[in-house]
Coordinates of C-alpha atoms in Angstrom, one line a residue:
X1 CA 46.0 92.6 13.6
X2 CA 48.6 89.9 12.8
X3 CA 49.8 89.6 9.2
X4 CA 52.5 87.6 7.4
X5 CA 55.0 89.4 5.2
X6 CA 55.9 87.1 2.3
X7 CA 59.0 87.0 0.1
X8 CA 58.1 89.2 -2.8
X9 CA 58.5 88.6 -6.6
X10 CA 62.2 88.9 -7.3
X11 CA 62.3 88.8 -11.1
X12 CA 61.5 86.8 -14.1
X13 CA 62.1 83.0 -13.6
X14 CA 63.4 83.6 -10.1
X15 CA 61.5 81.4 -7.7
X16 CA 64.0 80.9 -4.8
X17 CA 66.8 82.7 -3.1
X18 CA 69.4 82.1 -0.4
X19 CA 69.0 84.0 2.8
X20 CA 72.3 85.7 3.4
X21 CA 71.4 87.8 6.5
X22 CA 68.3 88.3 8.7
X23 CA 68.3 91.9 10.0
X24 CA 65.4 91.6 12.5
X25 CA 64.4 89.4 15.4
X26 CA 61.3 88.6 17.4
X27 CA 60.2 91.7 19.4
X28 CA 61.8 94.2 17.1
X29 CA 59.7 97.0 15.7
X30 CA 59.8 97.4 11.9
X31 CA 58.7 100.3 9.7
X32 CA 57.5 100.3 6.1
X33 CA 60.5 100.2 3.7
X34 CA 62.9 99.0 6.5
X35 CA 65.3 96.4 5.1
X36 CA 64.7 93.1 7.0
X37 CA 66.5 90.5 4.8
X38 CA 69.5 90.2 2.5
X39 CA 69.0 87.4 0.0
X40 CA 71.2 86.2 -2.9
X41 CA 69.6 85.0 -6.1
X42 CA 71.4 83.6 -9.1
X43 CA 71.9 87.1 -10.4
X44 CA 72.3 89.6 -7.6
X45 CA 72.2 90.3 -3.9
X46 CA 68.9 91.8 -2.9
X47 CA 67.9 93.9 0.1
X48 CA 64.3 93.1 1.0
X49 CA 62.3 95.9 2.6
X50 CA 59.1 95.3 4.7
X51 CA 55.8 96.3 3.3
X52 CA 54.2 96.3 6.7
X53 CA 54.9 98.1 10.0
X54 CA 54.6 96.8 13.5
X55 CA 56.1 94.4 16.1
X56 CA 57.8 91.2 14.8
X57 CA 56.0 88.2 16.4
X58 CA 57.9 85.5 14.5
X59 CA 60.8 85.1 12.1
X60 CA 60.2 82.2 9.7
X61 CA 63.7 82.0 8.1
X62 CA 67.3 82.0 9.2
X63 CA 70.6 82.7 7.6
X64 CA 71.5 79.9 5.1
X65 CA 67.9 78.9 4.4
X66 CA 66.6 78.7 0.8
X67 CA 63.4 80.7 0.7
X68 CA 60.7 80.5 -2.0
X69 CA 58.8 83.5 -3.5
X70 CA 55.5 83.8 -1.6
X71 CA 56.8 82.1 1.5
X72 CA 56.1 83.9 4.8
X73 CA 59.3 85.6 6.1
X74 CA 58.1 87.3 9.2
X75 CA 54.8 87.6 11.1
X76 CA 54.0 91.2 12.3
X77 CA 51.5 92.5 14.7
X78 CA 50.3 95.7 13.1
X79 CA 49.4 98.8 15.2
X80 CA 47.0 101.5 14.2
X81 CA 50.0 103.7 13.3
X82 CA 51.4 101.1 11.0
X83 CA 48.1 100.7 9.2
X84 CA 48.0 104.5 8.9
X85 CA 51.5 104.6 7.4
X86 CA 50.5 101.8 4.9
X87 CA 47.2 103.4 3.8
X88 CA 47.4 107.1 4.8
X89 CA 44.6 108.4 2.5
X90 CA 42.1 105.9 3.8
X91 CA 43.0 106.5 7.4
X92 CA 42.8 110.3 7.0
X93 CA 39.4 110.1 5.4
X94 CA 38.0 107.9 8.2
X95 CA 39.4 110.1 10.9
X96 CA 38.2 113.3 9.3
X97 CA 34.7 111.8 9.2
X98 CA 34.9 111.1 12.9
X99 CA 35.9 114.6 13.9
X100 CA 33.6 117.6 13.8
X101 CA 34.5 120.6 11.6
X102 CA 35.8 122.6 14.6
X103 CA 38.1 119.8 15.7
X104 CA 39.5 119.5 12.1
X105 CA 40.2 123.2 12.0
X106 CA 42.0 122.9 15.3
X107 CA 44.0 119.9 14.1
X108 CA 45.1 121.9 11.1
X109 CA 46.8 124.4 13.3
X110 CA 50.0 122.3 13.1
X111 CA 50.9 119.1 11.2
X112 CA 53.4 116.7 12.6
X113 CA 55.4 114.4 10.4
X114 CA 57.9 111.8 11.3
X115 CA 61.0 111.7 9.1
X116 CA 63.6 108.9 8.8
X117 CA 67.1 110.2 9.3
X118 CA 69.4 107.8 7.4
X119 CA 73.2 107.5 7.3
X120 CA 74.3 109.8 4.5
X121 CA 76.6 109.2 1.6
X122 CA 80.0 109.6 3.2
X123 CA 82.4 109.5 0.2
X124 CA 83.4 107.5 -2.8
X125 CA 83.6 103.7 -2.1
X126 CA 82.6 104.2 1.6
X127 CA 79.7 101.9 2.3
X128 CA 79.7 101.8 6.1
X129 CA 81.0 103.6 9.2
X130 CA 81.3 103.0 12.9
X131 CA 79.3 105.2 15.3
X132 CA 81.8 107.0 17.5
X133 CA 79.2 108.8 19.6
X134 CA 75.4 109.3 19.5
X135 CA 74.7 112.8 20.8
X136 CA 70.9 112.7 21.2
X137 CA 68.3 110.6 23.0
X138 CA 64.5 110.0 22.6
X139 CA 62.6 113.1 23.6
X140 CA 65.4 115.6 22.9
X141 CA 64.4 118.8 21.1
X142 CA 66.8 119.5 18.3
X143 CA 67.5 122.4 16.0
X144 CA 68.4 122.5 12.3
X145 CA 72.2 121.9 11.8
X146 CA 72.6 120.4 15.3
X147 CA 75.1 117.6 15.3
X148 CA 73.3 114.3 16.0
X149 CA 76.2 111.8 15.9
X150 CA 79.8 111.3 15.1
X151 CA 80.7 108.6 12.5
X152 CA 84.1 107.1 12.1
X153 CA 84.9 106.0 8.5
X154 CA 88.0 104.3 7.3
X155 CA 89.6 107.6 6.8
X156 CA 88.1 110.2 9.1
X157 CA 85.6 111.1 11.8
X158 CA 82.6 112.9 10.4
X159 CA 80.0 115.0 12.3
X160 CA 76.5 114.4 11.0
X161 CA 74.1 117.4 11.5
X162 CA 70.3 117.5 11.1
X163 CA 68.5 119.5 8.5
X164 CA 65.3 119.5 10.6
X165 CA 64.2 121.0 13.9
X166 CA 61.9 118.9 16.0
X167 CA 62.0 116.1 18.6
X168 CA 63.9 112.8 18.5
X169 CA 61.2 110.1 18.5
X170 CA 63.4 107.1 18.3
X171 CA 67.1 106.3 18.3
X172 CA 67.8 103.0 16.5
X173 CA 71.6 102.8 17.1
X174 CA 74.1 103.1 19.9
X175 CA 77.8 103.9 20.3
X176 CA 80.1 101.4 18.6
X177 CA 77.5 100.1 16.1
X178 CA 78.5 99.7 12.5
X179 CA 76.0 101.2 10.2
X180 CA 75.6 101.2 6.4
X181 CA 75.0 104.1 4.1
X182 CA 71.2 104.6 3.8
X183 CA 70.4 102.8 7.1
X184 CA 67.8 104.5 9.3
X185 CA 69.4 105.8 12.6
X186 CA 66.8 108.3 14.0
X187 CA 63.1 109.0 13.7
X188 CA 62.5 112.8 14.0
X189 CA 59.1 114.3 14.7
X190 CA 58.8 117.7 13.1
X191 CA 56.1 120.4 13.2
X192 CA 55.0 122.5 10.2
X193 CA 52.3 125.0 9.7
X194 CA 49.5 124.3 7.1
X195 CA 49.1 126.4 4.0
X196 CA 45.7 127.7 5.0
X197 CA 44.9 128.2 8.7
X198 CA 41.4 128.1 10.2
X199 CA 39.8 131.6 10.3
X200 CA 37.5 130.9 13.3
X201 CA 39.0 131.7 16.7
X202 CA 38.9 129.0 19.4
X203 CA 36.6 129.5 22.3
X204 CA 37.4 128.6 25.9
X205 CA 35.1 125.6 25.6
X206 CA 37.0 124.4 22.5
X207 CA 40.3 124.6 24.3
X208 CA 39.0 122.3 27.1
X209 CA 37.9 119.6 24.7
X210 CA 40.0 116.6 24.0
X211 CA 42.7 117.4 21.5
X212 CA 41.7 115.9 18.1
X213 CA 43.8 113.1 16.6
X214 CA 46.1 114.5 14.0
X215 CA 46.6 112.1 11.1
X216 CA 50.2 111.0 11.1
X217 CA 51.9 111.6 7.8
X218 CA 53.6 108.7 6.0
X219 CA 57.2 108.3 7.1
X220 CA 59.5 110.3 4.8
X221 CA 63.0 109.5 3.7
X222 CA 65.7 111.9 4.8
X223 CA 69.4 112.2 3.9
X224 CA 71.8 114.8 4.9
X225 CA 75.3 115.7 3.8
X226 CA 77.3 118.9 3.9
X227 CA 77.1 118.7 0.1
X228 CA 73.5 117.5 -0.2
X229 CA 73.6 114.1 -1.9
X230 CA 70.5 112.0 -2.3
X231 CA 70.7 108.3 -1.5
X232 CA 69.3 106.2 -4.4
X233 CA 66.2 104.1 -3.6
X234 CA 67.3 101.1 -5.5
X235 CA 66.7 98.0 -3.4
X236 CA 68.6 95.6 -5.8
X237 CA 72.4 95.9 -5.6
X238 CA 73.9 94.1 -8.5
X239 CA 77.1 92.3 -7.7
X240 CA 78.0 90.0 -10.5
X241 CA 75.9 87.6 -12.6
X242 CA 77.0 84.3 -11.1
X243 CA 75.2 81.5 -9.1
X244 CA 76.0 81.2 -5.4
X245 CA 77.9 77.9 -6.1
X246 CA 80.2 79.8 -8.6
X247 CA 80.8 82.6 -6.0
X248 CA 81.6 80.0 -3.4
X249 CA 84.1 78.2 -5.7
X250 CA 85.8 81.6 -6.5
X251 CA 86.1 82.4 -2.8
X252 CA 87.6 78.9 -2.0
X253 CA 90.4 79.3 -4.6
X254 CA 91.1 82.9 -3.7
X255 CA 89.7 84.6 -6.8
X256 CA 87.9 88.0 -6.8
X257 CA 84.9 87.1 -8.9
X258 CA 84.4 90.8 -9.7
X259 CA 87.4 90.6 -12.0
X260 CA 86.2 87.5 -13.9
X261 CA 84.6 88.0 -17.3
X262 CA 81.6 85.8 -18.0
X263 CA 81.1 83.9 -21.2
X264 CA 77.5 82.9 -20.6
X265 CA 74.3 84.6 -21.7
X266 CA 74.3 88.3 -20.6
X267 CA 77.8 88.0 -19.3
X268 CA 76.9 85.2 -16.8
X269 CA 80.0 83.7 -15.0
X270 CA 80.5 80.0 -14.9
X271 CA 82.8 77.7 -13.0
X272 CA 84.9 77.3 -16.2
X273 CA 85.2 81.1 -16.4
X274 CA 86.7 81.2 -12.9
X275 CA 89.1 78.3 -13.7
X276 CA 90.2 80.0 -16.9
X277 CA 90.8 83.3 -15.0
X278 CA 92.8 81.5 -12.3
X279 CA 95.0 79.7 -14.8
X280 CA 95.7 83.0 -16.7
X281 CA 96.5 84.7 -13.4
X282 CA 98.9 81.9 -12.4
X283 CA 100.6 82.2 -15.8
X284 CA 101.1 86.0 -15.3
X285 CA 102.5 85.4 -11.8
X286 CA 105.0 82.9 -13.1
X287 CA 106.1 85.1 -15.9
X288 CA 106.5 88.1 -13.7
X289 CA 103.9 90.2 -15.5
X290 CA 102.1 90.9 -12.2
X291 CA 103.2 90.7 -8.5
X292 CA 101.8 88.2 -6.1
X293 CA 98.8 89.4 -4.1
X294 CA 100.3 88.1 -0.8
X295 CA 100.4 85.1 1.4
X296 CA 97.3 82.9 1.9
X297 CA 95.7 83.5 5.3
X298 CA 96.0 80.6 7.7
X299 CA 93.4 80.0 10.4
X300 CA 94.3 81.2 13.9
X301 CA 94.9 78.5 16.6
X302 CA 92.8 78.4 19.7
X303 CA 95.0 80.5 22.0
X304 CA 92.7 80.0 24.9
X305 CA 94.1 76.5 25.3
X306 CA 97.3 78.0 26.8
X307 CA 95.8 80.8 28.9
X308 CA 93.4 83.6 29.2
X309 CA 92.8 85.8 26.1
X310 CA 90.8 88.8 25.1
X311 CA 89.5 89.6 21.6
X312 CA 89.0 93.2 20.7
X313 CA 87.4 94.3 17.5
X314 CA 89.6 96.5 15.3
X315 CA 88.4 100.1 14.9
X316 CA 87.8 101.3 11.4
X317 CA 91.1 103.3 11.2
X318 CA 93.2 100.3 12.4
X319 CA 91.4 97.9 10.0
X320 CA 91.8 100.2 7.0
X321 CA 95.4 100.8 7.9
X322 CA 96.0 97.0 8.1
X323 CA 94.3 96.4 4.7
X324 CA 96.1 99.3 3.0
X325 CA 99.6 98.4 4.2
X326 CA 99.1 94.7 3.4
X327 CA 98.2 95.7 -0.1
X328 CA 101.1 98.1 -0.4
X329 CA 103.6 95.6 1.0
X330 CA 102.4 92.8 -1.3
X331 CA 102.2 94.9 -4.5
X332 CA 105.2 97.2 -4.2
X333 CA 108.7 95.8 -4.4
X334 CA 110.3 97.6 -1.5
X335 CA 113.9 98.7 -1.1
X336 CA 115.0 100.7 2.0
X337 CA 118.2 102.7 2.1
X338 CA 119.7 104.4 5.2
X339 CA 121.9 107.5 5.8
X340 CA 122.7 110.1 8.4
X341 CA 122.5 113.9 8.3
X342 CA 124.6 116.2 10.4
X343 CA 122.0 118.7 11.8
X344 CA 124.3 120.4 14.4
X345 CA 124.2 123.8 12.6
X346 CA 120.5 123.4 11.6
X347 CA 119.5 122.8 15.2
X348 CA 121.1 126.1 16.3
X349 CA 119.2 128.0 13.6
X350 CA 116.0 126.2 14.5
X351 CA 116.2 127.3 18.1
X352 CA 117.2 130.8 17.1
X353 CA 114.0 131.3 15.0
X354 CA 111.6 129.1 17.0
X355 CA 110.1 132.1 18.9
X356 CA 109.3 133.9 15.6
X357 CA 107.4 130.8 14.4
X358 CA 105.6 130.4 17.7
X359 CA 104.4 134.0 17.4
X360 CA 102.8 133.1 14.1
X361 CA 100.9 130.2 15.7
X362 CA 103.1 127.3 14.8
X363 CA 106.1 125.4 16.0
X364 CA 109.4 125.2 14.2
X365 CA 110.2 121.5 14.2
X366 CA 112.5 119.3 12.1
X367 CA 109.4 117.8 10.5
X368 CA 108.3 121.2 9.2
X369 CA 111.7 121.8 7.7
X370 CA 111.8 118.3 6.2
X371 CA 108.4 119.0 4.5
X372 CA 109.9 121.9 2.6
X373 CA 113.1 120.0 1.8
X374 CA 111.1 117.0 0.6
X375 CA 109.1 119.2 -1.8
X376 CA 112.3 120.6 -3.2
X377 CA 113.8 117.1 -3.6
X378 CA 110.8 116.0 -5.6
X379 CA 111.4 118.8 -8.1
X380 CA 115.0 117.6 -8.5
X381 CA 114.0 113.9 -8.7
X382 CA 110.6 113.8 -10.5
X383 CA 110.5 110.0 -10.5
X384 CA 109.8 110.3 -6.7
X385 CA 106.8 112.5 -7.4
X386 CA 105.0 109.8 -9.4
X387 CA 102.7 106.8 -9.3
X388 CA 102.8 103.5 -11.3
X389 CA 99.7 102.3 -13.2
X390 CA 100.5 98.7 -14.0
X391 CA 97.1 98.1 -15.7
X392 CA 97.9 100.7 -18.4
X393 CA 101.8 100.3 -18.2
X394 CA 102.1 104.0 -17.5
X395 CA 104.0 106.2 -15.0
X396 CA 102.0 109.2 -13.8
X397 CA 104.2 112.2 -13.1
X398 CA 102.6 114.9 -10.9
X399 CA 103.2 118.6 -11.3
X400 CA 102.1 119.5 -7.8
X401 CA 103.8 118.9 -4.4
X402 CA 101.7 117.6 -1.6
X403 CA 103.4 116.0 1.5
X404 CA 101.7 113.6 3.8
X405 CA 102.7 113.4 7.5
X406 CA 102.1 110.2 9.5
X407 CA 100.5 111.1 12.8
X408 CA 100.2 108.7 15.8
X409 CA 96.7 108.9 17.4
X410 CA 94.9 106.8 19.9
X411 CA 92.8 105.4 17.1
X412 CA 95.8 104.4 15.0
X413 CA 98.0 105.9 12.2
X414 CA 96.6 108.8 10.2
X415 CA 98.3 110.6 7.3
X416 CA 96.9 114.1 6.8
X417 CA 98.3 115.9 3.7
X418 CA 99.7 119.5 3.5
X419 CA 99.0 120.8 0.0
X420 CA 101.1 122.9 -2.4
X421 CA 104.2 122.8 -0.1
X422 CA 106.3 124.4 -2.8
X423 CA 104.2 127.6 -2.7
X424 CA 104.6 128.0 1.1
X425 CA 107.4 129.1 3.3
X426 CA 108.6 127.2 6.4
X427 CA 106.6 129.5 8.8
X428 CA 103.4 128.8 6.9
X429 CA 104.1 125.1 6.8
X430 CA 104.8 125.1 10.6
X431 CA 101.5 126.7 11.3
X432 CA 99.5 124.4 9.0
X433 CA 101.4 121.3 10.4
X434 CA 100.4 122.3 14.0
X435 CA 96.8 122.8 13.0
X436 CA 96.4 119.5 11.0
X437 CA 98.2 117.5 13.6
X438 CA 95.7 118.8 16.2
X439 CA 92.8 117.9 14.0
X440 CA 94.1 114.4 13.6
X441 CA 94.4 113.8 17.4
X442 CA 91.0 115.4 18.0
X443 CA 89.5 113.1 15.3
X444 CA 88.4 116.1 13.3
X445 CA 90.1 115.3 10.0
X446 CA 88.0 115.3 6.9
X447 CA 88.4 112.9 4.0
X448 CA 89.8 115.8 1.9
X449 CA 92.5 116.4 4.6
X450 CA 93.9 112.9 3.9
X451 CA 93.8 112.7 0.1
X452 CA 96.2 113.9 -2.6
X453 CA 99.5 113.1 -1.1
X454 CA 102.6 112.6 -3.3
X455 CA 105.2 111.7 -0.7
X456 CA 105.0 110.8 3.0
X457 CA 107.3 111.6 6.0
X458 CA 107.1 109.4 9.2
X459 CA 109.1 111.0 12.1
X460 CA 109.6 108.8 15.1
X461 CA 112.4 110.9 16.5
X462 CA 110.3 112.1 19.4
X463 CA 109.8 108.5 20.5
X464 CA 113.2 106.9 19.9
X465 CA 115.0 104.3 17.8
X466 CA 117.8 104.4 15.4
X467 CA 116.5 103.2 12.0
X468 CA 113.3 101.5 10.7
X469 CA 111.9 100.4 7.3
X470 CA 108.7 102.4 6.6
X471 CA 106.1 100.9 4.1
X472 CA 105.4 103.0 1.0
X473 CA 102.0 104.6 1.2
X474 CA 100.5 103.4 -2.1
X475 CA 99.9 104.9 -4.7
X476 CA 102.9 107.0 -3.7
X477 CA 106.4 105.5 -4.6
X478 CA 108.5 106.6 -1.6
X479 CA 108.4 107.4 2.1
X480 CA 111.0 109.0 4.4
X481 CA 111.5 107.7 7.9
X482 CA 113.2 109.9 10.5
X483 CA 114.6 108.5 13.8
X484 CA 115.9 110.2 17.0
X485 CA 119.0 112.4 16.6
X486 CA 122.0 111.8 18.9
X487 CA 125.5 113.2 19.4
X488 CA 128.2 111.1 17.8
X489 CA 132.0 111.6 17.3
X490 CA 132.7 112.6 13.7
X491 CA 136.2 112.9 12.3
X492 CA 136.6 116.4 10.9
X493 CA 139.9 118.1 9.9
X494 CA 142.1 115.6 11.7
X495 CA 140.1 115.3 14.9
X496 CA 136.8 113.9 16.3
X497 CA 134.1 116.4 17.1
X498 CA 130.7 115.8 18.7
X499 CA 128.0 116.3 16.0
X500 CA 124.2 115.9 16.2
X501 CA 123.4 113.2 13.7
X502 CA 119.9 112.3 12.4
X503 CA 119.2 108.8 11.1
X504 CA 117.2 108.7 7.8
X505 CA 115.4 105.7 6.2
X506 CA 114.1 105.9 2.7
X507 CA 111.8 103.2 1.3
X508 CA 110.9 103.3 -2.3
X509 CA 109.2 101.4 -5.2
X510 CA 111.8 99.5 -7.1
X511 CA 109.6 99.3 -10.2
X512 CA 110.3 103.0 -10.9
X513 CA 113.2 103.9 -8.7
X514 CA 116.6 102.3 -9.1
X515 CA 119.1 101.9 -6.2
X516 CA 121.4 104.6 -7.5
X517 CA 118.5 107.1 -7.7
X518 CA 117.4 106.1 -4.2
X519 CA 120.7 107.0 -2.6
X520 CA 121.1 110.2 -4.6
X521 CA 117.7 111.3 -3.4
X522 CA 118.4 110.5 0.2
X523 CA 121.9 112.1 0.0
X524 CA 120.3 115.3 -1.4
X525 CA 117.9 115.4 1.6
X526 CA 120.8 114.9 4.0
X527 CA 122.9 117.6 2.4
X528 CA 119.9 120.0 2.4
X529 CA 119.6 119.5 6.1
X530 CA 123.3 120.1 6.5
X531 CA 123.3 123.1 4.1
X532 CA 119.9 124.7 3.7
X533 CA 121.4 127.0 0.9
X534 CA 121.0 123.9 -1.3
X535 CA 117.2 124.6 -1.3
X536 CA 117.7 127.9 -3.0
X537 CA 120.5 126.6 -5.3
X538 CA 118.8 123.5 -6.7
X539 CA 115.3 123.0 -5.2

């Protein structure tokens, strides 16, 4: 049977909506409650779920159309299963009438149900993720807690396990797809025993008869997280109360409409509200009350006019790194200072004790030593262990000491954090550094592994270079860059001696750290490398 699914009632006095995105095409199979459209009304962006299941025969709207309530959106050819899903009680009743009592008893031996496995809640403010790998295919038998796929968020790679045992009925995604939280990715057929089993034993003749049709249960929702978090069923996602024309105007002049306060009824935002906000923002920029949000993006030229090109989509880690560093660079007034540390004696000690650290499961590196030195320096210079809250005109001083380490991976730059460094010795730090670096390169970091840092170290000494200007990892206020050490002639006691010198680069937030404090901090680190006794004396 072919039926039309029409645009449903959207709210009081709302008769039309703009089609933002069409999520299905002709030939697709849709299920009940599957989101098929995203539309934008005057008040909100709405995800429209289908009320019918079946094969899409025709799509009546396209992106950019203005659709009316009651207008056909898609035409669907319903199957018997779809009708069963829509009206399960009626279907069950008819099927039970059609089956003899013996067949019904046999059917009750096991009940199958199909559950929708949806993308779970992945963390605060994380709305989507990229599928790194799908680990199952249709027909696979799975066990509870078996990993079904690997997701790559902006911050980490997450393994997603199943709570159910059963068979994979359908896989709706593939490697490389970007999926939203709450989106259906698998259909899983599970088997469960009924509460009451038939008492009469089956005869040989009954076993030879055709297997009775077991009524399919309505498709259930399913979410899974290591910490079990339910996904809300709300289909209306409030953005801001503003007409599409007002949103478009805000986008064109570079204003984030979420920050605009509406003066209309119920907080509704008008064009005049956007203009007033823009004027006030410009006044604050000119007076220096706030910093500029960055340069206006210019359109890219058509590079193909000059030769062959290839466009490659950024992975989530690279995209998030680009966004974060752009924000940090445009909002933090950076200053970078340079110095050198004589690590000739330290290098001898490091080699002397390296075997002991290796026996404990770590590796005694300059980075491990610098982590301990940095935590001690933060105690001596508390303004480096802080964050700036410009909205409240406050400085947040932290009483804990967590150090982030920039790790180069094939997916991009990741910054795992070693917690409570002040409470650990260098051997413990070395072991933890080796473990967390391996997790980063194996894409096993969790979101928690990358949160809570106070200060970051970026060591490029293993690659090369003399100096560089690292970008502060907001909301931190400073970052230490380390380059390759080399032997240089140093004038000591009337003669030149070859000394192993390490280049250091310190970038910091000039809103809270003055130049004099910056060089004092950097000199303290250099002297601690040259004379580790300083750690005990002052740190």
